[in-house]
Amino acid sequence: MPERRHFTRIFYLTAAKLVQGPHQWRTQLVDVSLQGALLLRPDDWSASDNREYEIVFVLGGSDIEIKMQVELTHEASKKLGFYCHHIDIDSASHLKRMIELNLGEEQLLYRELEQLLQEHREHTPPAQP
């Protein structure tokens, strides 16, 4: 199977919360990118037909909380993969900085940001008149 990822994933093991309406699961973030995240599948996991969730995690050594509105894209026995549909500007800024520090190459980060913008333009429905 060919690799389809266009975004560098940062391995970042930290506690995370997965939320869907009144349901919440405590889990662990495995990795994160500008496009999504991979979580450990919670022991008490029960998927629903609604694939929309929110992921919340705190950057280590700080009180900075990252929130991402995500869609479940794949499930495995031990992991859940999510695509990010929306992230608030503060969370995006902190996540961008974290990725920038981990990549160590500013040009690669800007290429990924441009790719992210392009993908969101392609997935955004046109405005209704």
Short mmCIF file of C-alpha atoms in Angstrom, two decimals:
data_model
loop_
_atom_site.label_atom_id
_atom_site.label_comp_id
_atom_site.label_asym_id
_atom_site.label_seq_id
_atom_site.Cartn_x
_atom_site.Cartn_y
_atom_site.Cartn_z
CA MET A 1 0.00 0.00 0.00
CA PRO A 2 1.55 3.35 -1.01
CA GLU A 3 2.12 6.02 1.62
CA ARG A 4 -0.57 8.71 1.28
CA ARG A 5 0.53 11.08 4.03
CA HIS A 6 1.64 14.52 2.91
CA PHE A 7 2.36 15.81 6.41
CA THR A 8 5.18 15.06 8.79
CA ARG A 9 3.96 13.29 11.89
CA ILE A 10 5.53 14.22 15.18
CA PHE A 11 5.73 11.39 17.70
CA TYR A 12 4.33 12.96 20.83
CA LEU A 13 3.25 10.63 23.62
CA THR A 14 0.97 12.46 26.02
CA ALA A 15 -2.37 12.03 27.77
CA ALA A 16 -5.35 12.99 25.62
CA LYS A 17 -9.11 13.17 25.88
CA LEU A 18 -11.38 12.02 23.06
CA VAL A 19 -14.86 13.57 23.19
CA GLN A 20 -18.08 12.89 21.29
CA GLY A 21 -21.13 14.63 22.68
CA PRO A 22 -21.61 13.35 26.26
CA HIS A 23 -19.05 10.55 25.78
CA GLN A 24 -15.44 11.00 26.86
CA TRP A 25 -12.52 8.62 26.75
CA ARG A 26 -9.13 9.05 28.43
CA THR A 27 -6.39 7.85 26.11
CA GLN A 28 -2.93 8.68 24.84
CA LEU A 29 -1.84 10.69 21.83
CA VAL A 30 0.76 8.76 19.82
CA ASP A 31 1.53 11.25 17.08
CA VAL A 32 0.17 14.45 15.61
CA SER A 33 0.46 16.45 12.39
CA LEU A 34 -1.17 19.54 10.94
CA GLN A 35 -3.66 17.17 9.31
CA GLY A 36 -4.61 14.81 12.11
CA ALA A 37 -3.65 12.58 15.00
CA LEU A 38 -3.19 8.99 16.05
CA LEU A 39 -4.48 7.86 19.46
CA LEU A 40 -4.26 4.65 21.42
CA ARG A 41 -7.64 2.95 21.34
CA PRO A 42 -9.22 3.29 24.82
CA ASP A 43 -10.07 0.01 26.58
CA ASP A 44 -13.71 1.07 26.96
CA TRP A 45 -13.96 2.26 23.31
CA SER A 46 -17.29 1.93 21.54
CA ALA A 47 -17.54 3.46 18.08
CA SER A 48 -20.75 5.01 16.84
CA ASP A 49 -22.10 5.84 13.38
CA ASN A 50 -21.18 9.49 13.99
CA ARG A 51 -17.49 9.75 13.14
CA GLU A 52 -17.04 13.35 14.42
CA TYR A 53 -14.97 13.82 17.59
CA GLU A 54 -12.86 16.33 19.46
CA ILE A 55 -9.33 15.58 20.62
CA VAL A 56 -7.89 17.58 23.53
CA PHE A 57 -4.34 17.38 24.87
CA VAL A 58 -1.96 19.61 26.81
CA LEU A 59 1.55 20.41 25.65
CA GLY A 60 4.05 18.98 28.12
CA GLY A 61 5.48 21.33 30.71
CA SER A 62 2.80 23.94 30.08
CA ASP A 63 -0.90 24.67 30.44
CA ILE A 64 -1.35 25.07 26.66
CA GLU A 65 -4.35 23.05 25.55
CA ILE A 66 -4.68 21.90 21.93
CA LYS A 67 -8.19 21.17 20.66
CA MET A 68 -8.89 19.60 17.27
CA GLN A 69 -12.25 18.83 15.65
CA VAL A 70 -11.61 15.51 13.93
CA GLU A 71 -13.15 12.69 11.95
CA LEU A 72 -12.35 9.05 12.65
CA THR A 73 -10.73 7.72 9.48
CA HIS A 74 -9.46 4.33 10.55
CA GLU A 75 -9.52 1.91 13.45
CA ALA A 76 -7.06 -0.81 14.33
CA SER A 77 -7.01 -3.13 17.30
CA LYS A 78 -4.88 -0.73 19.35
CA LYS A 79 -5.01 2.63 17.53
CA LEU A 80 -7.48 5.17 16.14
CA GLY A 81 -6.59 7.53 13.27
CA PHE A 82 -8.24 10.93 12.86
CA TYR A 83 -8.35 13.63 10.17
CA CYS A 84 -8.49 17.23 11.46
CA HIS A 85 -11.41 19.24 10.08
CA HIS A 86 -11.01 22.29 12.30
CA ILE A 87 -8.56 23.68 14.79
CA ASP A 88 -8.87 27.06 16.52
CA ILE A 89 -6.23 29.69 15.76
CA ASP A 90 -4.51 29.45 19.16
CA SER A 91 -4.26 25.66 18.99
CA ALA A 92 -3.04 25.84 15.39
CA SER A 93 -0.35 28.37 16.32
CA HIS A 94 0.94 26.22 19.18
CA LEU A 95 0.81 23.04 17.09
CA LYS A 96 2.63 24.79 14.23
CA ARG A 97 5.37 25.91 16.61
CA MET A 98 5.71 22.43 18.09
CA ILE A 99 6.05 20.91 14.62
CA GLU A 100 8.47 23.63 13.58
CA LEU A 101 10.71 22.86 16.56
CA ASN A 102 10.59 19.14 15.84
CA LEU A 103 11.19 19.43 12.11
CA GLY A 104 14.13 21.76 12.41
CA GLU A 105 13.56 22.84 8.80
CA GLU A 106 11.42 25.93 8.27
CA GLN A 107 10.94 25.40 4.51
CA LEU A 108 9.46 21.93 5.07
CA LEU A 109 6.96 23.40 7.53
CA TYR A 110 5.87 26.07 5.03
CA ARG A 111 5.41 23.43 2.30
CA GLU A 112 3.21 21.46 4.69
CA LEU A 113 1.18 24.54 5.62
CA GLU A 114 0.58 25.26 1.92
CA GLN A 115 -0.48 21.64 1.36
CA LEU A 116 -2.86 21.88 4.33
CA LEU A 117 -4.48 25.03 2.94
CA GLN A 118 -4.84 23.42 -0.48
CA GLU A 119 -6.49 20.30 0.96
CA HIS A 120 -8.93 22.36 3.01
CA ARG A 121 -9.85 24.42 -0.05
CA GLU A 122 -10.59 21.19 -1.94
CA HIS A 123 -12.74 19.81 0.90
CA THR A 124 -14.69 23.00 1.62
CA PRO A 125 -18.06 23.11 -0.16
CA PRO A 126 -18.71 26.27 -2.20
CA ALA A 127 -20.75 29.00 -0.52
CA GLN A 128 -24.43 29.07 -1.39
CA PRO A 129 -25.68 32.30 -3.02
#
